[in-house]
């Protein structure tokens, strides 16, 4: 990451590619978020509708299973009512009933007047006779008490008698009447394990579960057969307290319908519940969120993978395209660096492109040629000027030498003129001071000296003038 950051500061193409990818990624993420939000809502609504249909289908499936038992009991009910005083006939009816309905575990006929119960059930694939069920008196057992009290056929809550059945059962009990008065009941028992397995086998959706709960908090149908016992709901909630599940249990016991979103033993789930027909039972259907949104999560993962791969491909495509576009700029940058370093003759490549970069490259090429020609002209002029400077320096040196010679000459001439001048000055001073004392010969002699010295000075001045005239002519 640090290396990429350094490269992005140094490379315009990488920086521009990253900006493009970032912008596209932002649009992609925004689009995906919006799309998946609405997709999530649509999938959720579809799943809820599907779950509702699944619950209805489960109710229909339970109806079909229970209706077969109800129909079988109702078919034998008329015969039993007309032979209540014939124990042998009742026993035959019970045995024939079990033979004809292999899904029914047992058949019992009980009377309220204290007569012996007629009871047959399956044990080790055999039909055997029983003389009791449970420890409570018959009149106090639910399968007898409730149909007599309510005066109608009922399904009992789960019943347990491990001395008879190794698993819980429910019974369909129908009152027996004689002259309009209830004298007893006939009941058929079915296994809750068998019923649960049947429902589980007919499940429409995988990785989901059904449960059918009675009003007293016992599971009638449950995927875990160990839960098919009285009081299993309250015992489970006591072991693993869960306020949402407690609320769900209360709503189901109250006969309400709806759904909740809850943590179902570590799995976020939608739990649908609905009363089962006109009974006091309630059915619930657990639909795991992971199952609902499995396709959605897979699509989300797939989209993320495709998006990341697409962004990487986009980055490299942008990088290569931008590199191709700005390659002339890189060449111009290198040429400018050469110009900055003083390599003005380094050629700048021209371009046949018709865009702005092509115009810029041709302009730089023309500028480099003009600059190179201009600098070449300046160098030529510098050479000429240098030659002139050298000639001027030589002339200056000659002039300096001439001045020196002239100064030396004038100095010599001046030194030569000093003696005649001093002699003239001395003669003039002598004449001024002693002219009255001088005779004619002295004056003549002094005059001659004056003339000689004057001629000497005049001769030297003439020579100086002649030399000056020659210098002027030169």
mmCIF file with all atom_site columns, N, CA, C and O in Angstrom, residues 94-107 119-130 163-167 189-190:
data_model
loop_
_atom_site.group_PDB
_atom_site.id
_atom_site.type_symbol
_atom_site.label_atom_id
_atom_site.label_alt_id
_atom_site.label_comp_id
_atom_site.label_asym_id
_atom_site.label_entity_id
_atom_site.label_seq_id
_atom_site.pdbx_PDB_ins_code
_atom_site.Cartn_x
_atom_site.Cartn_y
_atom_site.Cartn_z
_atom_site.occupancy
_atom_site.B_iso_or_equiv
_atom_site.pdbx_formal_charge
_atom_site.auth_seq_id
_atom_site.auth_comp_id
_atom_site.auth_asym_id
_atom_site.auth_atom_id
_atom_site.pdbx_PDB_model_num
ATOM 1   N N  . UNK A 1 94  ? -62.097 -54.029 17.588 1.00 0.00 ? 94  UNK A N  1
ATOM 2   C CA . UNK A 1 94  ? -60.806 -53.363 17.880 1.00 0.00 ? 94  UNK A CA 1
ATOM 3   C C  . UNK A 1 94  ? -59.664 -54.014 17.114 1.00 0.00 ? 94  UNK A C  1
ATOM 4   O O  . UNK A 1 94  ? -58.826 -53.322 16.509 1.00 0.00 ? 94  UNK A O  1
ATOM 5   N N  . UNK A 1 95  ? -59.625 -55.352 17.127 1.00 0.00 ? 95  UNK A N  1
ATOM 6   C CA . UNK A 1 95  ? -58.532 -56.033 16.443 1.00 0.00 ? 95  UNK A CA 1
ATOM 7   C C  . UNK A 1 95  ? -58.611 -55.831 14.930 1.00 0.00 ? 95  UNK A C  1
ATOM 8   O O  . UNK A 1 95  ? -57.607 -55.579 14.259 1.00 0.00 ? 95  UNK A O  1
ATOM 9   N N  . UNK A 1 96  ? -59.845 -55.973 14.395 1.00 0.00 ? 96  UNK A N  1
ATOM 10  C CA . UNK A 1 96  ? -60.009 -55.755 12.950 1.00 0.00 ? 96  UNK A CA 1
ATOM 11  C C  . UNK A 1 96  ? -59.662 -54.315 12.566 1.00 0.00 ? 96  UNK A C  1
ATOM 12  O O  . UNK A 1 96  ? -59.095 -54.063 11.501 1.00 0.00 ? 96  UNK A O  1
ATOM 13  N N  . UNK A 1 97  ? -59.996 -53.403 13.458 1.00 0.00 ? 97  UNK A N  1
ATOM 14  C CA . UNK A 1 97  ? -59.699 -51.985 13.212 1.00 0.00 ? 97  UNK A CA 1
ATOM 15  C C  . UNK A 1 97  ? -58.192 -51.763 13.095 1.00 0.00 ? 97  UNK A C  1
ATOM 16  O O  . UNK A 1 97  ? -57.717 -51.049 12.193 1.00 0.00 ? 97  UNK A O  1
ATOM 17  N N  . UNK A 1 98  ? -57.422 -52.397 13.992 1.00 0.00 ? 98  UNK A N  1
ATOM 18  C CA . UNK A 1 98  ? -55.961 -52.224 13.952 1.00 0.00 ? 98  UNK A CA 1
ATOM 19  C C  . UNK A 1 98  ? -55.354 -52.912 12.736 1.00 0.00 ? 98  UNK A C  1
ATOM 20  O O  . UNK A 1 98  ? -54.394 -52.413 12.141 1.00 0.00 ? 98  UNK A O  1
ATOM 21  N N  . UNK A 1 99  ? -55.906 -54.062 12.351 1.00 0.00 ? 99  UNK A N  1
ATOM 22  C CA . UNK A 1 99  ? -55.404 -54.751 11.165 1.00 0.00 ? 99  UNK A CA 1
ATOM 23  C C  . UNK A 1 99  ? -55.653 -53.925 9.917  1.00 0.00 ? 99  UNK A C  1
ATOM 24  O O  . UNK A 1 99  ? -54.801 -53.827 9.022  1.00 0.00 ? 99  UNK A O  1
ATOM 25  N N  . UNK A 1 100 ? -56.797 -53.289 9.844  1.00 0.00 ? 100 UNK A N  1
ATOM 26  C CA . UNK A 1 100 ? -57.157 -52.499 8.665  1.00 0.00 ? 100 UNK A CA 1
ATOM 27  C C  . UNK A 1 100 ? -56.437 -51.155 8.609  1.00 0.00 ? 100 UNK A C  1
ATOM 28  O O  . UNK A 1 100 ? -56.352 -50.547 7.532  1.00 0.00 ? 100 UNK A O  1
ATOM 29  N N  . UNK A 1 101 ? -55.919 -50.690 9.735  1.00 0.00 ? 101 UNK A N  1
ATOM 30  C CA . UNK A 1 101 ? -55.266 -49.364 9.774  1.00 0.00 ? 101 UNK A CA 1
ATOM 31  C C  . UNK A 1 101 ? -53.893 -49.504 10.426 1.00 0.00 ? 101 UNK A C  1
ATOM 32  O O  . UNK A 1 101 ? -53.729 -49.303 11.636 1.00 0.00 ? 101 UNK A O  1
ATOM 33  N N  . UNK A 1 102 ? -52.898 -49.860 9.655  1.00 0.00 ? 102 UNK A N  1
ATOM 34  C CA . UNK A 1 102 ? -51.563 -50.136 10.220 1.00 0.00 ? 102 UNK A CA 1
ATOM 35  C C  . UNK A 1 102 ? -50.877 -48.901 10.815 1.00 0.00 ? 102 UNK A C  1
ATOM 36  O O  . UNK A 1 102 ? -49.908 -49.051 11.559 1.00 0.00 ? 102 UNK A O  1
ATOM 37  N N  . UNK A 1 103 ? -51.359 -47.702 10.495 1.00 0.00 ? 103 UNK A N  1
ATOM 38  C CA . UNK A 1 103 ? -50.729 -46.498 11.057 1.00 0.00 ? 103 UNK A CA 1
ATOM 39  C C  . UNK A 1 103 ? -51.250 -46.183 12.449 1.00 0.00 ? 103 UNK A C  1
ATOM 40  O O  . UNK A 1 103 ? -50.689 -45.330 13.136 1.00 0.00 ? 103 UNK A O  1
ATOM 41  N N  . UNK A 1 104 ? -52.296 -46.872 12.871 1.00 0.00 ? 104 UNK A N  1
ATOM 42  C CA . UNK A 1 104 ? -52.874 -46.622 14.197 1.00 0.00 ? 104 UNK A CA 1
ATOM 43  C C  . UNK A 1 104 ? -52.251 -47.595 15.189 1.00 0.00 ? 104 UNK A C  1
ATOM 44  O O  . UNK A 1 104 ? -52.168 -48.796 14.943 1.00 0.00 ? 104 UNK A O  1
ATOM 45  N N  . UNK A 1 105 ? -51.798 -47.026 16.325 1.00 0.00 ? 105 UNK A N  1
ATOM 46  C CA . UNK A 1 105 ? -51.053 -47.815 17.311 1.00 0.00 ? 105 UNK A CA 1
ATOM 47  C C  . UNK A 1 105 ? -51.961 -48.623 18.233 1.00 0.00 ? 105 UNK A C  1
ATOM 48  O O  . UNK A 1 105 ? -51.595 -49.719 18.685 1.00 0.00 ? 105 UNK A O  1
ATOM 49  N N  . UNK A 1 106 ? -53.136 -48.101 18.546 1.00 0.00 ? 106 UNK A N  1
ATOM 50  C CA . UNK A 1 106 ? -53.997 -48.814 19.487 1.00 0.00 ? 106 UNK A CA 1
ATOM 51  C C  . UNK A 1 106 ? -55.443 -48.373 19.378 1.00 0.00 ? 106 UNK A C  1
ATOM 52  O O  . UNK A 1 106 ? -55.739 -47.295 18.836 1.00 0.00 ? 106 UNK A O  1
ATOM 53  N N  . UNK A 1 107 ? -56.333 -49.203 19.905 1.00 0.00 ? 107 UNK A N  1
ATOM 54  C CA . UNK A 1 107 ? -57.758 -48.886 19.899 1.00 0.00 ? 107 UNK A CA 1
ATOM 55  C C  . UNK A 1 107 ? -58.330 -49.265 21.270 1.00 0.00 ? 107 UNK A C  1
ATOM 56  O O  . UNK A 1 107 ? -58.082 -50.369 21.774 1.00 0.00 ? 107 UNK A O  1
ATOM 57  N N  . UNK A 1 119 ? -59.267 -52.967 25.098 1.00 0.00 ? 119 UNK A N  1
ATOM 58  C CA . UNK A 1 119 ? -58.086 -52.210 24.655 1.00 0.00 ? 119 UNK A CA 1
ATOM 59  C C  . UNK A 1 119 ? -57.107 -53.153 23.961 1.00 0.00 ? 119 UNK A C  1
ATOM 60  O O  . UNK A 1 119 ? -56.700 -54.181 24.517 1.00 0.00 ? 119 UNK A O  1
ATOM 61  N N  . UNK A 1 120 ? -56.757 -52.804 22.734 1.00 0.00 ? 120 UNK A N  1
ATOM 62  C CA . UNK A 1 120 ? -55.759 -53.539 21.968 1.00 0.00 ? 120 UNK A CA 1
ATOM 63  C C  . UNK A 1 120 ? -54.755 -52.535 21.382 1.00 0.00 ? 120 UNK A C  1
ATOM 64  O O  . UNK A 1 120 ? -55.135 -51.445 20.939 1.00 0.00 ? 120 UNK A O  1
ATOM 65  N N  . UNK A 1 121 ? -53.491 -52.974 21.338 1.00 0.00 ? 121 UNK A N  1
ATOM 66  C CA . UNK A 1 121 ? -52.460 -52.068 20.810 1.00 0.00 ? 121 UNK A CA 1
ATOM 67  C C  . UNK A 1 121 ? -51.342 -52.912 20.182 1.00 0.00 ? 121 UNK A C  1
ATOM 68  O O  . UNK A 1 121 ? -51.281 -54.128 20.345 1.00 0.00 ? 121 UNK A O  1
ATOM 69  N N  . UNK A 1 122 ? -50.468 -52.215 19.472 1.00 0.00 ? 122 UNK A N  1
ATOM 70  C CA . UNK A 1 122 ? -49.370 -52.900 18.789 1.00 0.00 ? 122 UNK A CA 1
ATOM 71  C C  . UNK A 1 122 ? -48.150 -52.967 19.708 1.00 0.00 ? 122 UNK A C  1
ATOM 72  O O  . UNK A 1 122 ? -47.793 -51.988 20.351 1.00 0.00 ? 122 UNK A O  1
ATOM 73  N N  . UNK A 1 123 ? -47.519 -54.126 19.696 1.00 0.00 ? 123 UNK A N  1
ATOM 74  C CA . UNK A 1 123 ? -46.290 -54.306 20.459 1.00 0.00 ? 123 UNK A CA 1
ATOM 75  C C  . UNK A 1 123 ? -45.429 -55.324 19.739 1.00 0.00 ? 123 UNK A C  1
ATOM 76  O O  . UNK A 1 123 ? -45.868 -56.469 19.539 1.00 0.00 ? 123 UNK A O  1
ATOM 77  N N  . UNK A 1 124 ? -44.233 -54.906 19.345 1.00 0.00 ? 124 UNK A N  1
ATOM 78  C CA . UNK A 1 124 ? -43.319 -55.778 18.598 1.00 0.00 ? 124 UNK A CA 1
ATOM 79  C C  . UNK A 1 124 ? -44.000 -56.367 17.367 1.00 0.00 ? 124 UNK A C  1
ATOM 80  O O  . UNK A 1 124 ? -43.924 -57.570 17.091 1.00 0.00 ? 124 UNK A O  1
ATOM 81  N N  . UNK A 1 125 ? -44.692 -55.493 16.635 1.00 0.00 ? 125 UNK A N  1
ATOM 82  C CA . UNK A 1 125 ? -45.384 -55.839 15.384 1.00 0.00 ? 125 UNK A CA 1
ATOM 83  C C  . UNK A 1 125 ? -46.516 -56.842 15.597 1.00 0.00 ? 125 UNK A C  1
ATOM 84  O O  . UNK A 1 125 ? -46.994 -57.465 14.635 1.00 0.00 ? 125 UNK A O  1
ATOM 85  N N  . UNK A 1 126 ? -46.937 -56.980 16.845 1.00 0.00 ? 126 UNK A N  1
ATOM 86  C CA . UNK A 1 126 ? -48.064 -57.848 17.162 1.00 0.00 ? 126 UNK A CA 1
ATOM 87  C C  . UNK A 1 126 ? -49.171 -57.017 17.808 1.00 0.00 ? 126 UNK A C  1
ATOM 88  O O  . UNK A 1 126 ? -48.919 -55.987 18.431 1.00 0.00 ? 126 UNK A O  1
ATOM 89  N N  . UNK A 1 127 ? -50.409 -57.491 17.622 1.00 0.00 ? 127 UNK A N  1
ATOM 90  C CA . UNK A 1 127 ? -51.552 -56.844 18.268 1.00 0.00 ? 127 UNK A CA 1
ATOM 91  C C  . UNK A 1 127 ? -51.835 -57.590 19.568 1.00 0.00 ? 127 UNK A C  1
ATOM 92  O O  . UNK A 1 127 ? -52.145 -58.793 19.553 1.00 0.00 ? 127 UNK A O  1
ATOM 93  N N  . UNK A 1 128 ? -51.693 -56.851 20.666 1.00 0.00 ? 128 UNK A N  1
ATOM 94  C CA . UNK A 1 128 ? -51.871 -57.488 21.979 1.00 0.00 ? 128 UNK A CA 1
ATOM 95  C C  . UNK A 1 128 ? -52.975 -56.762 22.736 1.00 0.00 ? 128 UNK A C  1
ATOM 96  O O  . UNK A 1 128 ? -53.305 -55.615 22.447 1.00 0.00 ? 128 UNK A O  1
ATOM 97  N N  . UNK A 1 129 ? -53.509 -57.476 23.728 1.00 0.00 ? 129 UNK A N  1
ATOM 98  C CA . UNK A 1 129 ? -54.588 -56.917 24.529 1.00 0.00 ? 129 UNK A CA 1
ATOM 99  C C  . UNK A 1 129 ? -54.015 -56.209 25.747 1.00 0.00 ? 129 UNK A C  1
ATOM 100 O O  . UNK A 1 129 ? -53.079 -56.687 26.370 1.00 0.00 ? 129 UNK A O  1
ATOM 101 N N  . UNK A 1 130 ? -54.613 -55.086 26.078 1.00 0.00 ? 130 UNK A N  1
ATOM 102 C CA . UNK A 1 130 ? -54.199 -54.352 27.256 1.00 0.00 ? 130 UNK A CA 1
ATOM 103 C C  . UNK A 1 130 ? -55.339 -54.222 28.232 1.00 0.00 ? 130 UNK A C  1
ATOM 104 O O  . UNK A 1 130 ? -56.514 -54.282 27.845 1.00 0.00 ? 130 UNK A O  1
ATOM 105 N N  . UNK A 1 163 ? -45.340 -48.123 29.870 1.00 0.00 ? 163 UNK A N  1
ATOM 106 C CA . UNK A 1 163 ? -45.591 -49.561 30.009 1.00 0.00 ? 163 UNK A CA 1
ATOM 107 C C  . UNK A 1 163 ? -46.346 -50.105 28.803 1.00 0.00 ? 163 UNK A C  1
ATOM 108 O O  . UNK A 1 163 ? -46.363 -51.317 28.579 1.00 0.00 ? 163 UNK A O  1
ATOM 109 N N  . UNK A 1 164 ? -46.947 -49.192 28.041 1.00 0.00 ? 164 UNK A N  1
ATOM 110 C CA . UNK A 1 164 ? -47.709 -49.601 26.861 1.00 0.00 ? 164 UNK A CA 1
ATOM 111 C C  . UNK A 1 164 ? -46.976 -49.216 25.583 1.00 0.00 ? 164 UNK A C  1
ATOM 112 O O  . UNK A 1 164 ? -46.709 -50.033 24.720 1.00 0.00 ? 164 UNK A O  1
ATOM 113 N N  . UNK A 1 165 ? -46.646 -47.913 25.480 1.00 0.00 ? 165 UNK A N  1
ATOM 114 C CA . UNK A 1 165 ? -45.959 -47.395 24.285 1.00 0.00 ? 165 UNK A CA 1
ATOM 115 C C  . UNK A 1 165 ? -44.592 -46.835 24.671 1.00 0.00 ? 165 UNK A C  1
ATOM 116 O O  . UNK A 1 165 ? -44.457 -46.185 25.699 1.00 0.00 ? 165 UNK A O  1
ATOM 117 N N  . UNK A 1 166 ? -43.601 -47.084 23.845 1.00 0.00 ? 166 UNK A N  1
ATOM 118 C CA . UNK A 1 166 ? -42.264 -46.532 24.149 1.00 0.00 ? 166 UNK A CA 1
ATOM 119 C C  . UNK A 1 166 ? -42.142 -45.046 23.789 1.00 0.00 ? 166 UNK A C  1
ATOM 120 O O  . UNK A 1 166 ? -41.095 -44.453 23.977 1.00 0.00 ? 166 UNK A O  1
ATOM 121 N N  . UNK A 1 167 ? -43.215 -44.468 23.235 1.00 0.00 ? 167 UNK A N  1
ATOM 122 C CA . UNK A 1 167 ? -43.168 -43.077 22.791 1.00 0.00 ? 167 UNK A CA 1
ATOM 123 C C  . UNK A 1 167 ? -44.540 -42.445 23.034 1.00 0.00 ? 167 UNK A C  1
ATOM 124 O O  . UNK A 1 167 ? -45.549 -43.150 23.195 1.00 0.00 ? 167 UNK A O  1
ATOM 125 N N  . UNK A 1 189 ? -55.302 -44.503 18.876 1.00 0.00 ? 189 UNK A N  1
ATOM 126 C CA . UNK A 1 189 ? -54.026 -43.870 19.230 1.00 0.00 ? 189 UNK A CA 1
ATOM 127 C C  . UNK A 1 189 ? -53.091 -43.848 18.014 1.00 0.00 ? 189 UNK A C  1
ATOM 128 O O  . UNK A 1 189 ? -52.973 -44.850 17.299 1.00 0.00 ? 189 UNK A O  1
ATOM 129 N N  . UNK A 1 190 ? -52.417 -42.718 17.818 1.00 0.00 ? 190 UNK A N  1
ATOM 130 C CA . UNK A 1 190 ? -51.366 -42.655 16.783 1.00 0.00 ? 190 UNK A CA 1
ATOM 131 C C  . UNK A 1 190 ? -50.085 -42.140 17.439 1.00 0.00 ? 190 UNK A C  1
ATOM 132 O O  . UNK A 1 190 ? -50.120 -41.378 18.409 1.00 0.00 ? 190 UNK A O  1
#
